[in-house]
Amino acid sequence: MLNIILMGPPGAGKGTQAKKLIAAYGIPHISTGDMFREAIKAGTPLGKEAAGYINEGRLVPDEVTIGLVKERLSKADCQHGYLLDGFPRTLPQAEALKELTSELHSPISGVINFSCDKDELIRRISGRRVCRNCGAPYHVETLKPKVEGVCDICGGELYQRKDDTVEALKTRLSVYYKDTKPLEEFYRQEGLLHEVDGLLGVDELFKKINVIFREVDQR
Ligand code: AMP
């Protein structure tokens, strides 16, 4: 079973690897950040509640986020595994997830923890551009599209997320170090933590994660 968590600071490469992994393994990608952004775009009550927190780089309250993930993980397409990206981000979220997966009789099988130094995170995030339509990630220096401002995959418009500005990023990084980094210890104690180097190239990192997936899947 592949019930996997991708964990690490913003900009460490989780989203890019998630896109490759879901294509390779055919399991659903559950990104709480994407779910919130979709709700904001659609103007739902959830989106209205989450927008203020997200634009400032703060965390959406635990009870809202946990409720959203509970509903999503209970859907049929998660029965054969899933890739959680951006959840859990706090200890109460990790505890709620443990309880939920035990109720579902399908525990988390592994946590891939991406490490990356702070200067590199700032460089990556402040230059990041994302396709408004399909969510594909680009970078103004290191991953340019063929035509400026246009997605290579679907032709959608590329934009900078409001929370990728230097100001919001400072908040996101301090939130990460304060609330999310302690989860490394939580999952180390559970025997689930697998460390990977987010500074590696996309393909090299993908190979390493594949090795971990194979190991975890055989247990
Ligand atoms: P991401 O796309 O994962 O960087 O998430 C973007 C933003 O969505 C975060 O900065 C938070 O404001 C919000 N968010 C995403 N996941 C969570 C979570 N697990 N708990 C609280 N807020 C979250």
Coordinates of C-alpha atoms and ligand atoms in Angstrom, one line a residue:
M1 CA 0.0 0.0 0.0
L2 CA 1.2 3.5 -0.8
N3 CA -0.3 5.9 1.6
I4 CA 2.5 8.5 1.3
I5 CA 3.1 11.9 2.8
L6 CA 5.4 14.4 1.1
M7 CA 6.7 16.8 3.7
G8 CA 9.2 19.7 3.6
P9 CA 9.4 23.5 3.3
P10 CA 7.7 25.5 0.5
G11 CA 9.9 25.3 -2.5
A12 CA 11.7 22.1 -1.6
G13 CA 10.3 20.3 -4.7
K14 CA 7.2 18.5 -3.3
G15 CA 4.8 19.7 -6.0
T16 CA 7.1 18.9 -8.9
Q17 CA 7.8 15.4 -7.6
A18 CA 4.1 14.8 -6.8
K19 CA 3.2 15.5 -10.5
K20 CA 5.8 12.9 -11.7
L21 CA 4.8 10.4 -9.0
I22 CA 1.0 10.4 -9.7
A23 CA 1.8 9.9 -13.3
A24 CA 4.0 6.9 -12.5
Y25 CA 1.9 5.3 -9.7
G26 CA -1.7 6.3 -10.6
I27 CA -2.6 7.2 -7.1
P28 CA -4.5 10.4 -6.3
H29 CA -2.6 13.6 -5.4
I30 CA -4.1 15.3 -2.4
S31 CA -2.7 18.7 -2.0
T32 CA -4.5 20.8 0.6
G33 CA -3.0 24.0 -0.9
D34 CA -4.5 23.1 -4.4
M35 CA -7.8 22.2 -2.7
F36 CA -7.9 25.6 -1.0
R37 CA -6.9 27.5 -4.2
E38 CA -9.7 25.7 -6.1
A39 CA -12.2 26.7 -3.5
I40 CA -11.0 30.3 -3.6
K41 CA -11.3 30.3 -7.4
A42 CA -14.8 28.8 -7.2
G43 CA -15.8 31.3 -4.5
T44 CA -17.2 28.7 -2.1
P45 CA -17.6 29.4 1.6
L46 CA -14.5 27.3 2.3
G47 CA -12.6 29.5 -0.2
K48 CA -13.8 32.7 1.4
E49 CA -12.7 31.4 4.8
A50 CA -9.3 30.3 3.6
A51 CA -8.3 33.2 1.4
G52 CA -7.2 35.6 4.0
Y53 CA -4.9 33.1 5.7
I54 CA -3.4 31.9 2.5
N55 CA -2.7 35.2 1.0
E56 CA -0.7 36.2 4.1
G57 CA 1.1 32.9 4.2
R58 CA -0.5 31.8 7.5
L59 CA -2.0 28.3 8.1
V60 CA -5.7 27.8 7.7
P61 CA -7.1 26.7 11.1
D62 CA -6.7 23.0 11.9
E63 CA -10.4 22.1 12.2
V64 CA -11.1 23.4 8.7
T65 CA -8.1 21.6 7.2
I66 CA -8.6 18.4 9.0
G67 CA -12.3 18.3 8.0
L68 CA -11.3 18.8 4.4
V69 CA -8.8 15.9 4.4
K70 CA -11.1 13.5 6.3
E71 CA -13.7 14.0 3.6
R72 CA -11.2 13.5 0.8
L73 CA -9.4 10.4 2.2
S74 CA -12.8 8.7 2.7
K75 CA -13.5 8.7 -1.0
A76 CA -13.2 5.5 -3.0
D77 CA -10.2 6.5 -5.1
C78 CA -8.0 6.7 -2.0
Q79 CA -8.6 3.0 -1.2
H80 CA -5.5 1.9 -3.0
G81 CA -3.2 4.6 -1.8
Y82 CA -2.6 8.4 -2.1
L83 CA 0.0 11.1 -2.1
L84 CA -0.6 13.7 0.6
D85 CA 1.2 17.0 -0.3
G86 CA 1.1 19.8 2.2
F87 CA -0.8 17.9 4.9
P88 CA -0.2 17.4 7.8
R89 CA 1.5 20.7 8.7
T90 CA 0.9 20.8 12.5
L91 CA 1.0 18.2 15.3
P92 CA -2.8 18.2 15.8
Q93 CA -3.2 17.5 12.1
A94 CA -0.7 14.6 12.3
E95 CA -2.6 13.2 15.3
A96 CA -5.9 13.5 13.5
L97 CA -4.5 11.8 10.5
K98 CA -3.2 8.9 12.6
E99 CA -6.7 8.5 14.1
L100 CA -8.4 8.7 10.7
T101 CA -6.1 6.2 9.0
S102 CA -6.5 3.8 11.9
E103 CA -10.3 4.1 11.6
L104 CA -9.9 3.4 7.8
H105 CA -7.7 0.4 8.6
S106 CA -5.1 1.8 6.3
P107 CA -2.1 3.4 8.0
I108 CA 0.4 5.8 6.5
S109 CA 3.1 3.8 4.9
G110 CA 5.9 6.4 4.6
V111 CA 6.8 10.0 4.9
I112 CA 9.2 11.5 2.4
N113 CA 10.9 14.5 4.0
F114 CA 12.5 17.0 1.6
S115 CA 15.4 19.1 3.0
C116 CA 16.6 22.3 1.3
D117 CA 18.5 25.3 2.6
K118 CA 16.7 28.6 3.2
D119 CA 18.5 30.8 0.6
E120 CA 17.7 28.2 -2.1
L121 CA 14.0 28.1 -1.0
I122 CA 13.8 31.9 -1.3
R123 CA 15.4 31.8 -4.8
R124 CA 13.0 29.1 -6.0
I125 CA 9.8 30.5 -4.6
S126 CA 10.3 34.1 -5.5
G127 CA 11.0 33.1 -9.1
R128 CA 8.2 30.6 -9.2
R129 CA 5.4 30.9 -11.8
V130 CA 2.4 28.5 -12.0
C131 CA 0.0 27.7 -14.8
R132 CA -3.4 29.1 -13.8
N133 CA -5.1 26.3 -15.7
C134 CA -3.2 23.0 -15.0
G135 CA -1.0 24.0 -12.1
A136 CA 2.3 23.1 -13.8
P137 CA 5.3 24.8 -12.1
Y138 CA 7.9 27.1 -13.9
H139 CA 10.7 29.3 -12.8
V140 CA 11.8 32.7 -14.3
E141 CA 15.4 31.5 -14.5
T142 CA 15.7 27.8 -14.2
L143 CA 12.5 26.4 -15.7
K144 CA 11.4 28.9 -18.4
P145 CA 8.4 28.1 -20.6
K146 CA 9.0 28.0 -24.4
V147 CA 6.9 31.2 -24.8
E148 CA 7.1 33.7 -21.9
G149 CA 4.0 33.7 -19.7
V150 CA 2.4 30.7 -21.5
C151 CA 2.2 27.1 -20.2
D152 CA 4.1 24.5 -22.4
I153 CA 1.6 21.8 -21.5
C154 CA -1.8 23.4 -21.9
G155 CA -1.3 27.0 -23.2
G156 CA -2.7 28.4 -19.9
E157 CA -1.5 31.7 -18.5
L158 CA 1.4 31.7 -16.0
Y159 CA 1.1 33.7 -12.8
Q160 CA 2.8 34.4 -9.5
R161 CA 0.9 33.1 -6.5
K162 CA 0.0 35.9 -4.0
D163 CA 1.8 33.9 -1.3
D164 CA 5.0 33.5 -3.3
T165 CA 5.9 37.2 -2.8
V166 CA 8.9 37.8 -0.5
E167 CA 6.7 39.2 2.3
A168 CA 4.3 36.2 2.4
L169 CA 7.2 33.8 2.0
K170 CA 8.9 35.1 5.1
T171 CA 5.7 34.2 7.1
R172 CA 5.4 30.8 5.4
L173 CA 9.0 29.8 6.2
S174 CA 8.7 30.9 9.8
V175 CA 5.4 28.9 10.1
Y176 CA 7.2 25.9 8.6
Y177 CA 10.1 26.0 11.0
K178 CA 7.8 26.6 14.0
D179 CA 4.8 24.3 13.3
T180 CA 5.7 21.8 10.7
K181 CA 9.4 20.9 11.2
P182 CA 8.6 19.3 14.6
L183 CA 6.6 16.6 12.7
E184 CA 9.9 15.2 11.6
E185 CA 10.4 13.9 15.1
F186 CA 6.8 12.6 15.3
Y187 CA 7.3 10.5 12.1
R188 CA 10.8 9.5 13.0
Q189 CA 9.5 8.0 16.2
E190 CA 6.8 6.2 14.2
G191 CA 9.5 4.7 12.1
L192 CA 8.1 6.3 8.9
L193 CA 10.5 9.1 8.0
H194 CA 12.6 8.9 4.8
E195 CA 14.9 11.9 4.2
V196 CA 15.6 13.1 0.7
D197 CA 17.8 16.0 -0.6
G198 CA 15.6 18.7 -2.2
L199 CA 18.7 20.2 -3.8
L200 CA 19.1 17.2 -6.2
G201 CA 18.0 17.6 -9.8
V202 CA 14.4 16.7 -10.5
D203 CA 15.2 13.4 -12.3
E204 CA 17.8 12.2 -9.7
L205 CA 15.4 13.0 -6.9
F206 CA 12.6 11.1 -8.6
K207 CA 14.8 8.0 -8.9
K208 CA 15.6 8.1 -5.2
I209 CA 11.9 8.5 -4.2
N210 CA 11.1 5.6 -6.5
V211 CA 13.5 3.4 -4.5
I212 CA 11.8 4.4 -1.3
F213 CA 8.3 3.8 -2.8
R214 CA 9.4 0.2 -3.8
E215 CA 10.8 -0.4 -0.3
V216 CA 7.6 0.9 1.4
D217 CA 5.3 -0.9 -1.0
Q218 CA 6.8 -4.3 -0.2
R219 CA 6.2 -4.0 3.5
Ligands
AMP1 P1 0.9 25.0 -0.4 O1 0.4 25.1 -1.8 O2 1.0 23.6 0.1 O3 2.2 25.8 -0.2 O4 -0.2 25.7 0.5 C1 -0.6 27.1 0.3 C2 -1.3 27.6 1.6 O5 -2.5 26.9 1.8 C3 -0.5 27.5 2.9 O6 0.5 28.6 3.0 C4 -1.6 27.6 3.9 O7 -2.1 28.9 4.0 C5 -2.7 26.8 3.2 N1 -2.5 25.3 3.6 C6 -2.2 24.3 2.8 N2 -2.1 23.1 3.5 C7 -2.4 23.5 4.8 C8 -2.5 22.7 6.0 N3 -2.2 21.4 6.0 N4 -2.8 23.4 7.1 C9 -3.1 24.7 7.1 N5 -3.0 25.5 6.0 C10 -2.7 24.9 4.9

